[in-house]
CSV table of C-alpha atoms and ligand atoms in Angstrom, one decimal:
chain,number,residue,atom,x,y,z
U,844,UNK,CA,-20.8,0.3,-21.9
U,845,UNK,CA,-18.3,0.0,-19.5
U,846,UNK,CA,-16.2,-3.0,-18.5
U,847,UNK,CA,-16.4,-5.1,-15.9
U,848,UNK,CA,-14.3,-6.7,-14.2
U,849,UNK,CA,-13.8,-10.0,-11.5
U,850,UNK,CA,-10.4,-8.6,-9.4
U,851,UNK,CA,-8.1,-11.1,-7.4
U,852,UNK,CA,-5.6,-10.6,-4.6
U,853,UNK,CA,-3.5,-12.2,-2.3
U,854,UNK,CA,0.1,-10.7,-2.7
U,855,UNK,CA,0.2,-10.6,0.9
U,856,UNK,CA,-2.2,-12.1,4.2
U,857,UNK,CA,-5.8,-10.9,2.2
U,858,UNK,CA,-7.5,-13.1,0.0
U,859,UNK,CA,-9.5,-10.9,-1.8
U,860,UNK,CA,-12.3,-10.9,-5.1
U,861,UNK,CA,-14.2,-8.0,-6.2
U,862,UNK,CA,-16.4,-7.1,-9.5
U,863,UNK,CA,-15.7,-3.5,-10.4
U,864,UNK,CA,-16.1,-1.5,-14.0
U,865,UNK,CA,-14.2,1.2,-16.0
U,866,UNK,CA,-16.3,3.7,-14.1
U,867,UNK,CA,-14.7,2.5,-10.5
U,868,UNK,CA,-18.4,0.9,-9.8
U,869,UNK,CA,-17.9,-1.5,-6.9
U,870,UNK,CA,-20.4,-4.3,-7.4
U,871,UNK,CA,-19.1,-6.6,-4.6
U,872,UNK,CA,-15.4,-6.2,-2.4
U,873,UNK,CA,-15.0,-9.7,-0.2
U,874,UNK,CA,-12.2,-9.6,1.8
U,875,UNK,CA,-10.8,-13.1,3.7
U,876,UNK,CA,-8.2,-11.3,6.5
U,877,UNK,CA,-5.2,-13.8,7.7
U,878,UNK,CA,-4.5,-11.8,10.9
U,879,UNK,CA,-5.0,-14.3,13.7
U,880,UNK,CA,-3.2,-16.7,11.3
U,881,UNK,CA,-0.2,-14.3,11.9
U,882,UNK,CA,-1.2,-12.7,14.6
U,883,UNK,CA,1.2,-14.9,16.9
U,884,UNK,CA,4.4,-14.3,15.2
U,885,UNK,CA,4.1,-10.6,14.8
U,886,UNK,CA,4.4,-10.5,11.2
U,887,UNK,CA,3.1,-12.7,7.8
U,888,UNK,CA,4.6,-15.7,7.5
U,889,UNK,CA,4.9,-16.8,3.6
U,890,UNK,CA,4.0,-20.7,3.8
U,891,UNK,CA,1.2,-19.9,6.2
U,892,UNK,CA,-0.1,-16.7,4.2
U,893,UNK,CA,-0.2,-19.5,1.0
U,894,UNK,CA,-1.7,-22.2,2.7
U,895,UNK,CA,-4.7,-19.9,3.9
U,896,UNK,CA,-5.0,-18.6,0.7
U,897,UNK,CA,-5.5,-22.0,-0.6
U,898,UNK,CA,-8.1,-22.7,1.6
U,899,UNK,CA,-10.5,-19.0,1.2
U,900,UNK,CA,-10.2,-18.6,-2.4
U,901,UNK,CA,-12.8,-20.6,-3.7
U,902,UNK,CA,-15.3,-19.4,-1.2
U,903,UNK,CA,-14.2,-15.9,-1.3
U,904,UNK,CA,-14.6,-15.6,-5.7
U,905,UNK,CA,-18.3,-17.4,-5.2
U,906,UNK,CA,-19.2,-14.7,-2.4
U,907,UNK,CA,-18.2,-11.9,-4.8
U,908,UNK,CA,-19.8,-13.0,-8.0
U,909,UNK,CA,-22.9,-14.1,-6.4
U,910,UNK,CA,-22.9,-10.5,-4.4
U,911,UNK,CA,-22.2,-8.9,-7.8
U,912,UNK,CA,-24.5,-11.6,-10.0
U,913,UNK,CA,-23.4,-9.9,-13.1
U,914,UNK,CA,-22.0,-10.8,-16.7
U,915,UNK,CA,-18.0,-10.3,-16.5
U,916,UNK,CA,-16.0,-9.4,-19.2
U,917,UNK,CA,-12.3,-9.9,-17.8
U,918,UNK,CA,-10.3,-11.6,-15.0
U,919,UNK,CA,-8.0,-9.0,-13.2
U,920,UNK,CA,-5.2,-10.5,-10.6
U,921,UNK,CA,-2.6,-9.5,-8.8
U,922,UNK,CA,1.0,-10.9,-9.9
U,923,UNK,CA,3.5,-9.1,-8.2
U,924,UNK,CA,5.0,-7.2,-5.9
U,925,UNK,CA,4.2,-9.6,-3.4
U,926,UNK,CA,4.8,-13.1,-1.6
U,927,UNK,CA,5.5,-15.4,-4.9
U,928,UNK,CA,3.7,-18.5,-3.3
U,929,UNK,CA,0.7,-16.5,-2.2
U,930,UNK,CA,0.7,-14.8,-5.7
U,931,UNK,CA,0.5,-18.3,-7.3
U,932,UNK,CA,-2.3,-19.1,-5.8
U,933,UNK,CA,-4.3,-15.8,-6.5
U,934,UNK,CA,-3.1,-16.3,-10.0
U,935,UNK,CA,-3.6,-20.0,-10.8
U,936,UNK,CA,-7.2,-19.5,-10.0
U,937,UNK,CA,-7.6,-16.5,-11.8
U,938,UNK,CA,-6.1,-18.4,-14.8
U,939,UNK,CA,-8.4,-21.3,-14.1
U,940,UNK,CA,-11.3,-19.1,-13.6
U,941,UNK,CA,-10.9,-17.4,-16.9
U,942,UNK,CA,-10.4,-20.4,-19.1
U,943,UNK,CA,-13.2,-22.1,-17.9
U,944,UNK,CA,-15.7,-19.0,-19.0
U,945,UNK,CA,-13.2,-18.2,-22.1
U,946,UNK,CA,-12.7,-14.7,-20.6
U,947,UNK,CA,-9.4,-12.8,-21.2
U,948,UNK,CA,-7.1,-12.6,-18.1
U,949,UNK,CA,-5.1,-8.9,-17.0
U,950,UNK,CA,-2.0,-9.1,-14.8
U,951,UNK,CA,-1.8,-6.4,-12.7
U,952,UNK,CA,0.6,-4.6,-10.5
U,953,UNK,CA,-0.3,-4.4,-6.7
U,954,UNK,CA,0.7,-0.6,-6.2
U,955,UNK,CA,-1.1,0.8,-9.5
U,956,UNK,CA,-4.0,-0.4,-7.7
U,957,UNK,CA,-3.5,1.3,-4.6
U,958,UNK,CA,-2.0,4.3,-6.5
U,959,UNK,CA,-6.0,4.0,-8.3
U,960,UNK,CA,-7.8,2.9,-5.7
U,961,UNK,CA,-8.9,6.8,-4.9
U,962,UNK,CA,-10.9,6.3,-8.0
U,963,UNK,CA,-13.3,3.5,-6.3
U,964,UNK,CA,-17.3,4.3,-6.0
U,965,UNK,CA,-18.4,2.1,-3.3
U,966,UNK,CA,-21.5,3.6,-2.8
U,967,UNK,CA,-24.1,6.1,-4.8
U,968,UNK,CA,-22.3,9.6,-3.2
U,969,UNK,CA,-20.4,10.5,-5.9
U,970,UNK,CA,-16.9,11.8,-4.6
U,971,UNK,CA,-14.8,13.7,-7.2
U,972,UNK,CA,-12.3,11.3,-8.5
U,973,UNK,CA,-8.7,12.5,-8.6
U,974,UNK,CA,-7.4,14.7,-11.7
U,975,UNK,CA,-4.1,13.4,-13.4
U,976,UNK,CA,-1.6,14.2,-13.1
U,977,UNK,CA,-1.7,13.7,-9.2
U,978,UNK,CA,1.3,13.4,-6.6
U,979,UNK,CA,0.6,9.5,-4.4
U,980,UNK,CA,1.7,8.8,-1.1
U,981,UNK,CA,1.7,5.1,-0.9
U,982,UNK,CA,2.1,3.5,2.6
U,983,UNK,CA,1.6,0.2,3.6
U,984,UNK,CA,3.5,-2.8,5.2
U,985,UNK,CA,5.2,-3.7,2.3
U,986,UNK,CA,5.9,-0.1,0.9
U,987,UNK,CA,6.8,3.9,1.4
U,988,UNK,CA,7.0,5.6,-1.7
U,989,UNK,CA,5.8,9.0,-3.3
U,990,UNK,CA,4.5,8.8,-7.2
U,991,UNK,CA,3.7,11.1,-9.8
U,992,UNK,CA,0.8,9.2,-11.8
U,993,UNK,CA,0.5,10.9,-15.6
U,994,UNK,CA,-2.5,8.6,-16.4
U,995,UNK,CA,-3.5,5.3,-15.3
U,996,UNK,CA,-0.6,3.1,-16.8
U,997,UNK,CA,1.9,5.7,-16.5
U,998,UNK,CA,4.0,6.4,-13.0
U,999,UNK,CA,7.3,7.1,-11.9
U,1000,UNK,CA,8.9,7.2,-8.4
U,1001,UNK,CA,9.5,10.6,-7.0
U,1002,UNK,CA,11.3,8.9,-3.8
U,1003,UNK,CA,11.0,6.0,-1.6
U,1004,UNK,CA,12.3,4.4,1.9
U,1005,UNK,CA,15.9,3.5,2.1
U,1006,UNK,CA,14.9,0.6,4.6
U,1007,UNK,CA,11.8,0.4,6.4
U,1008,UNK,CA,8.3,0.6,5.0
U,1009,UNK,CA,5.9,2.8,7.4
U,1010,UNK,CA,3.6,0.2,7.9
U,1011,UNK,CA,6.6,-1.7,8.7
U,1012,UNK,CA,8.0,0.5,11.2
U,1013,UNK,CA,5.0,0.8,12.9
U,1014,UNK,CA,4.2,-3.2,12.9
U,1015,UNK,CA,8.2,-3.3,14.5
U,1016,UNK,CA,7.6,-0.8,17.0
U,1017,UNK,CA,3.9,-2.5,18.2
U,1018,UNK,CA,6.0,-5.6,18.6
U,1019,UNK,CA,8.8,-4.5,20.5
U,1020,UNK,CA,6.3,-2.4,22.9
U,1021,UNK,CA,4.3,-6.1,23.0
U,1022,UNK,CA,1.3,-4.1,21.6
U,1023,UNK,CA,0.2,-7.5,19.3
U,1024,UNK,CA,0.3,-7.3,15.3
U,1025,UNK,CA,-0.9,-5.5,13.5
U,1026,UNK,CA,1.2,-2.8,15.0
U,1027,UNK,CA,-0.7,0.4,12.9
U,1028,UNK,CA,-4.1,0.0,14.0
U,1029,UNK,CA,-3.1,-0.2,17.7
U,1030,UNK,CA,-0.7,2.4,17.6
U,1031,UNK,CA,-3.1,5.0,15.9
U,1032,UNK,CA,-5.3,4.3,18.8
U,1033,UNK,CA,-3.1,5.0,21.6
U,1034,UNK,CA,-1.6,7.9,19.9
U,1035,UNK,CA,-4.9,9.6,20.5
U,1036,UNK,CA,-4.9,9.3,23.9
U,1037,UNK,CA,-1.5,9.9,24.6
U,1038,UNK,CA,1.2,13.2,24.8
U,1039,UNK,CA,3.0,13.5,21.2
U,1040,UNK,CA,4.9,15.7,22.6
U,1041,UNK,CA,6.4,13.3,25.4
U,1042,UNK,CA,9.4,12.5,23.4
U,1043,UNK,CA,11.6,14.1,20.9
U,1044,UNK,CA,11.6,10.7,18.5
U,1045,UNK,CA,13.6,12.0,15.3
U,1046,UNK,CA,12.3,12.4,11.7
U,1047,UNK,CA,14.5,11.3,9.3
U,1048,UNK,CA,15.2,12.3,6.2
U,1049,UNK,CA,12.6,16.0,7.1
U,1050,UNK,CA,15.1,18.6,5.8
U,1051,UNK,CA,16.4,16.3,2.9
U,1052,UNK,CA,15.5,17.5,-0.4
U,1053,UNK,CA,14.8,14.6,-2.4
U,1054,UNK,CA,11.3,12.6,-1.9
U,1055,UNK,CA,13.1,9.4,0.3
U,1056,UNK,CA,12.5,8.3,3.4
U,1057,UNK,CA,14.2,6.4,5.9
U,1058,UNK,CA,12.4,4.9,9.1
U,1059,UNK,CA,14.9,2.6,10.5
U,1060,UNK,CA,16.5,4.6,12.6
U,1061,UNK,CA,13.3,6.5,14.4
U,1062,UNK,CA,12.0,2.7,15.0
U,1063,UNK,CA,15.2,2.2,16.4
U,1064,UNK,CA,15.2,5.2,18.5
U,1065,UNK,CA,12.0,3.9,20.2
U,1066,UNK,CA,13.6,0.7,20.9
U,1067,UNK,CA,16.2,2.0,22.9
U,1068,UNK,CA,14.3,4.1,25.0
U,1069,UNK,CA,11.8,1.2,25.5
U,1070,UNK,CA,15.0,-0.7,26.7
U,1071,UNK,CA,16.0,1.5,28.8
U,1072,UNK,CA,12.5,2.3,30.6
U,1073,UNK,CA,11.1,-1.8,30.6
U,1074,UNK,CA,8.0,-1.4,32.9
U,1075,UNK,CA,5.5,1.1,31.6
U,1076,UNK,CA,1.6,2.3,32.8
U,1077,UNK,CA,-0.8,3.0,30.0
U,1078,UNK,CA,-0.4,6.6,29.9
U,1079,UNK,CA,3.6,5.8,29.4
U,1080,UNK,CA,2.2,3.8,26.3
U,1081,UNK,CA,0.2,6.0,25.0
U,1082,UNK,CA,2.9,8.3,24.9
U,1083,UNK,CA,5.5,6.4,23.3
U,1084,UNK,CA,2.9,5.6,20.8
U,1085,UNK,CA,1.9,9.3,20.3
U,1086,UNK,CA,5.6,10.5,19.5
U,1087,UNK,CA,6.5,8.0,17.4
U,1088,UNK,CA,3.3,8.0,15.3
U,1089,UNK,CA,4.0,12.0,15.3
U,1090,UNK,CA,7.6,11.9,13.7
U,1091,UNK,CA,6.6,9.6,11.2
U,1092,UNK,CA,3.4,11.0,10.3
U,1093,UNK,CA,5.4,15.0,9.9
U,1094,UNK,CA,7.8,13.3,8.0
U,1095,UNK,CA,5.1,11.9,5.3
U,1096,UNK,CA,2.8,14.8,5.5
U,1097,UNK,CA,5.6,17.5,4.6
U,1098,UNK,CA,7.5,15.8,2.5
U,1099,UNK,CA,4.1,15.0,0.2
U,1100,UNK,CA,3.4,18.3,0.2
U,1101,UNK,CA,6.7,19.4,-1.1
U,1102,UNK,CA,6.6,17.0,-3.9
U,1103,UNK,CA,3.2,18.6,-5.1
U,1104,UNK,CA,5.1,22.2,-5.0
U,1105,UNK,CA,8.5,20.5,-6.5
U,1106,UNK,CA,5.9,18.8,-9.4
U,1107,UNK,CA,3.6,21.9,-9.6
U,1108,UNK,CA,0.4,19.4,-9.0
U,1109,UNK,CA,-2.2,20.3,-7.1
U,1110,UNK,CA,-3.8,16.5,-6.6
U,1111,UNK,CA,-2.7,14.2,-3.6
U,1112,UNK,CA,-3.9,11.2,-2.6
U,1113,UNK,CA,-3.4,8.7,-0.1
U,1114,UNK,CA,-3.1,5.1,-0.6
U,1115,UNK,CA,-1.6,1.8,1.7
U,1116,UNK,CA,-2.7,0.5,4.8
U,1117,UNK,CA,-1.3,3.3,6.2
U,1118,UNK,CA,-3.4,6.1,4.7
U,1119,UNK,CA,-5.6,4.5,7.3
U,1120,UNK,CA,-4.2,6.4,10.2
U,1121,UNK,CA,-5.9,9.4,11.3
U,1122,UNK,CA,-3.4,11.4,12.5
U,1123,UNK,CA,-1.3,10.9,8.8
U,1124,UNK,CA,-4.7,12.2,7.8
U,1125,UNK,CA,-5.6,14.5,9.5
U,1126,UNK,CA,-2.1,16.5,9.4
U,1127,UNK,CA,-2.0,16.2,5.7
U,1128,UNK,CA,-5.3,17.3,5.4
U,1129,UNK,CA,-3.8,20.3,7.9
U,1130,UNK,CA,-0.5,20.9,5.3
U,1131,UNK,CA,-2.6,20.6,2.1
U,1132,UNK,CA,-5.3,24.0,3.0
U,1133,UNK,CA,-2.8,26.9,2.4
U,1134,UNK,CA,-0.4,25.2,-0.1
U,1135,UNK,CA,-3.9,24.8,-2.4
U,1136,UNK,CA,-3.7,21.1,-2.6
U,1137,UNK,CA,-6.8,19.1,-2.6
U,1138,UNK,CA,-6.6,15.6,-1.1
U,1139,UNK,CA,-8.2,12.3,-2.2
U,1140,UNK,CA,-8.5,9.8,0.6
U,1141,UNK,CA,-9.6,6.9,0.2
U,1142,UNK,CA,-12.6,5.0,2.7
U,1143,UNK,CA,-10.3,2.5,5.0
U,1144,UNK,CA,-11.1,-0.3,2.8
U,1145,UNK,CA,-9.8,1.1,-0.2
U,1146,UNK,CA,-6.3,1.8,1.6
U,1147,UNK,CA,-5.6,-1.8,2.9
U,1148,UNK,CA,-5.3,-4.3,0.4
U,1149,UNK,CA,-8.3,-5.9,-1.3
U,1150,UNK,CA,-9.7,-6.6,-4.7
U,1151,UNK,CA,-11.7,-4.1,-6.0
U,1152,UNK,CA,-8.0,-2.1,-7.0
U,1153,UNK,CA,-6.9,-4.5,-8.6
U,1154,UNK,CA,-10.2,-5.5,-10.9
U,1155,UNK,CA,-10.0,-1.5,-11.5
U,1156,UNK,CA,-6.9,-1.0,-12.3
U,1157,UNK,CA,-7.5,-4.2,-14.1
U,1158,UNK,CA,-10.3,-2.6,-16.5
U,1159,UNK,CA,-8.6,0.5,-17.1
U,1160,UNK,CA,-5.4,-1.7,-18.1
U,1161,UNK,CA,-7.6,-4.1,-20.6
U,1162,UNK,CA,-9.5,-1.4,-22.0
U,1163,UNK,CA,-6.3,0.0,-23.0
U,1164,UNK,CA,-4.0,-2.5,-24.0
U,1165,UNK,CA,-6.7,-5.9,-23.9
U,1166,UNK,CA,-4.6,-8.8,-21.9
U,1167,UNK,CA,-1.4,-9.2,-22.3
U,1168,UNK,CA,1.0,-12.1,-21.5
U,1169,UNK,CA,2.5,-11.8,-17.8
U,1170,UNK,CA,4.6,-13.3,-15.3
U,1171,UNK,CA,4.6,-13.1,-11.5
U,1172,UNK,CA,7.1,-10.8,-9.8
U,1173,UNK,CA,8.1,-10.3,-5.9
U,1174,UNK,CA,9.8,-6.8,-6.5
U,1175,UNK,CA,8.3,-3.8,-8.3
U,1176,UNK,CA,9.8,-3.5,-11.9
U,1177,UNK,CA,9.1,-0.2,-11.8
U,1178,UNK,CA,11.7,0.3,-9.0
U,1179,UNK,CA,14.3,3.3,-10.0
U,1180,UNK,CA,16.9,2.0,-7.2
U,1181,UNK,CA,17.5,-0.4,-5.1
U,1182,UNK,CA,19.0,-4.0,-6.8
U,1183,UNK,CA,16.9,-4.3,-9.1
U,1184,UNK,CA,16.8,-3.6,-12.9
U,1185,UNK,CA,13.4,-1.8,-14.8
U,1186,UNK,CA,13.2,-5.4,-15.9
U,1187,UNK,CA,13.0,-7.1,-12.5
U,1188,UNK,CA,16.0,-9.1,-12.9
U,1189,UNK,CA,18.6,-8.9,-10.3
U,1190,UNK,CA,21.5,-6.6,-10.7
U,1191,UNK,CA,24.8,-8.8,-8.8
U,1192,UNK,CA,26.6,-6.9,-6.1
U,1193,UNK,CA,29.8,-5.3,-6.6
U,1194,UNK,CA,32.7,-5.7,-4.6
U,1195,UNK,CA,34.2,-2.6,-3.2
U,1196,UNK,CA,36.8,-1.1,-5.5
U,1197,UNK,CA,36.1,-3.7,-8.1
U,1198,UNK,CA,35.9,-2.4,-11.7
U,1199,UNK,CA,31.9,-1.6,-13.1
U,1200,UNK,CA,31.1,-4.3,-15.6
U,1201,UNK,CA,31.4,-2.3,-19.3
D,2063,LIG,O1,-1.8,-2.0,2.4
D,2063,LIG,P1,-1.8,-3.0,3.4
D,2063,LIG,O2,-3.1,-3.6,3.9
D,2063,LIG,O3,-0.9,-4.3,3.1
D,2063,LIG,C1,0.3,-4.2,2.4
D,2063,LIG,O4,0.3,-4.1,1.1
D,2063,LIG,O5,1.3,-4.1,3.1
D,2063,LIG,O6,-1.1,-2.4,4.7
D,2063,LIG,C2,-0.9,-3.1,5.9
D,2063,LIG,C3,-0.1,-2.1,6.8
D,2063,LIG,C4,0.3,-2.8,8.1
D,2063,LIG,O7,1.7,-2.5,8.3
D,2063,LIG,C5,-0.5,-2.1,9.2
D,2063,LIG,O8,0.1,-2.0,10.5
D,2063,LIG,C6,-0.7,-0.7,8.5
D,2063,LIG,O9,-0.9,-1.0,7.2
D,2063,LIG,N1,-1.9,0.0,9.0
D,2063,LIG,C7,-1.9,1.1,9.7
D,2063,LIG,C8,-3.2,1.4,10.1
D,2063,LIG,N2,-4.0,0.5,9.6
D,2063,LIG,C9,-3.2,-0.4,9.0
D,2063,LIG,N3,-0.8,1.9,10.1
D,2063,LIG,C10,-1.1,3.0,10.8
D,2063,LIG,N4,-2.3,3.4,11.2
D,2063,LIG,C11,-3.4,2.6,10.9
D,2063,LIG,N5,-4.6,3.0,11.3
D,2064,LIG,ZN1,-0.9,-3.4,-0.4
């Protein structure tokens, strides 16, 4: 029999419940989005994300175990990477939740579940699941990064942004062209109406060898020719959009490719709010054909963040080790640069030319 599983999340601006089992068997997926919360400020404010979370939580876990009306085994939720206050209040009910039915509660790391989320079965068509080991090219607001996934509790970081997060860079570029928040969605629209090949927009980091990205300076080079050309007509929008969407999406598509060929894996898949454009899709999809590599893509709600990962990556995580103590976390641990140790505690910055501690 296979487990199942009630999944919270609200790392970030969803407040999401889901019952899912072992076998990736979606039995509800309620999403609460905060957009027009945010929506004003161009990005997700942290008090206001919590406070919304605080009020949709309740009615969001009713809607998905009345949708589901099943017997649950486990509690699955979200505690970490993510906004700490809106974690707390994913993971306080979770905690409630689960003591009040005497169920055993799973702490579970936002990007396994998009790095599983391929697995989902959200309806009866039974889509091959991907075969481990597979490459992941995870892309969303809050993170760029290309995985090799061994099994389900077992990745490691084959490169990842320097600065900016894709979704990020396209949320920042929306903004500064006042296309409204968020900036991913609207862009991917216009960039099918418009001219990619308008404007030579750089892609950093194409002829690197490692797996890392870097977007800052491509969101930058947008925002100086939007400077210098203030008043535009929709076709000079669209085109903007079009080359910029085109640099980053060349950079991601290639460089995923060439991590399958550096790994020797023939499995890709696509995961983050991101995976939702269609032109990263479609030029993947393009890249993968003669290098023999079969891609998993998710359905849109499987890319952008919601509950039914986590309760899956949930099950797989208590079927193999049952639930074990946790704490919330805003960084990955599982970060191999960047300030941070495997442990998530903070390494202190060193002053230039000062000795390395022994
Ligand atoms: O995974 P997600 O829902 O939340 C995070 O964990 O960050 O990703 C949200 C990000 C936003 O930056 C949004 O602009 C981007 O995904 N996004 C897209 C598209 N749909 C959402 N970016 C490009 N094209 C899209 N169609
Ligand atoms: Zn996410």
């Amino acid at each position: 029999m296979p487990t199942t599983v009630l999944g919270i999340e609200s790392s970030c601006d969803e407040t999401a419940a889901s019952v899912v089992d072992t076998d990736g068997r979606v039995y509800s997926n309620i999403v609460a989005s905060q957009i027009a919360t945010h929506a004003p400020y161009g990005g997700v404010v942290p008090e206001l994300a919590s406070r919304a979370h605080l009020t949709s939580i309740v009615p969001v876990l009713e809607a998905a175990l009345r949708e589901a009306d099943r017997k649950i085994d486990a509690v699955a939720v979200t505690c970490g990477p993510g906004l700490v206050g809106a974690l707390l209040i994913g993971i306080q009910s979770a905690r409630a939740f689960a003591m009040a039915r005497s169920l055993p509660l799973v702490g579970v790391n936002h990007l396994d579940g998009h790095l599983l989320a391929a697995n989902l079965k959200f309806d009866e068509s039974e889509t091959a699941a991907p075969e481990y080991p597979f490459v992941a090219l995870l892309v969303s607001g809050g993170h760029t990064a290309l995985y090799r996934v061994d099994d389900p509790l077992t990745r490691s970081v084959l490169g990842q942004t320097r600065d900016d997060a894709a979704g990020e860079a396209f949320d920042k570029v929306a903004k500064l062209m006042g296309l409204g928040y968020p900036g991913g969605p609207v862009i991917d629209r216009l960039a099918a109406e418009g001219d990619a090949d308008a404007h030579d927009f750089p892609m950093p980091m194409l002829h690197r060898k490692d797996h890392d990205f870097s977007f800052s300076g491509l969101k930058t080079a947008v925002a100086r020719h939007v400077a210098a050309q203030p008043t535009r007509d929709d076709k000079a929008t669209a085109d903007i959009a079009a080359s910029f969407q085109r640099s980053l999406v060349e950079v991601l598509a290639r460089k995923s490719i060439r991590a399958c060929k550096a790994e020797g894996v023939k499995q890709l898949v696509l995961g983050g709010g991101v995976a939702a454009n269609r032109g990263l899709r479609a030029r993947v999809l393009e890249l993968a054909k003669p290098a023999g590599v079969h891609v998993h893509v998710p359905p849109i709600v499987a890319c952008t963040d919601n509950a039914a990962m986590i309760a899956y990556a949930g099950a797989l995580r208590f079927d193999a080790l049952g639930a074990e103590p946790f704490s919330v976390f805003s960084r990955d641990p599982a970060r191999v640069r960047g300030r941070f140790r495997p442990d998530g505690t903070l390494i202190p910055r060193r002053k230039p030319g000062a000795a390395k501690a022994p």
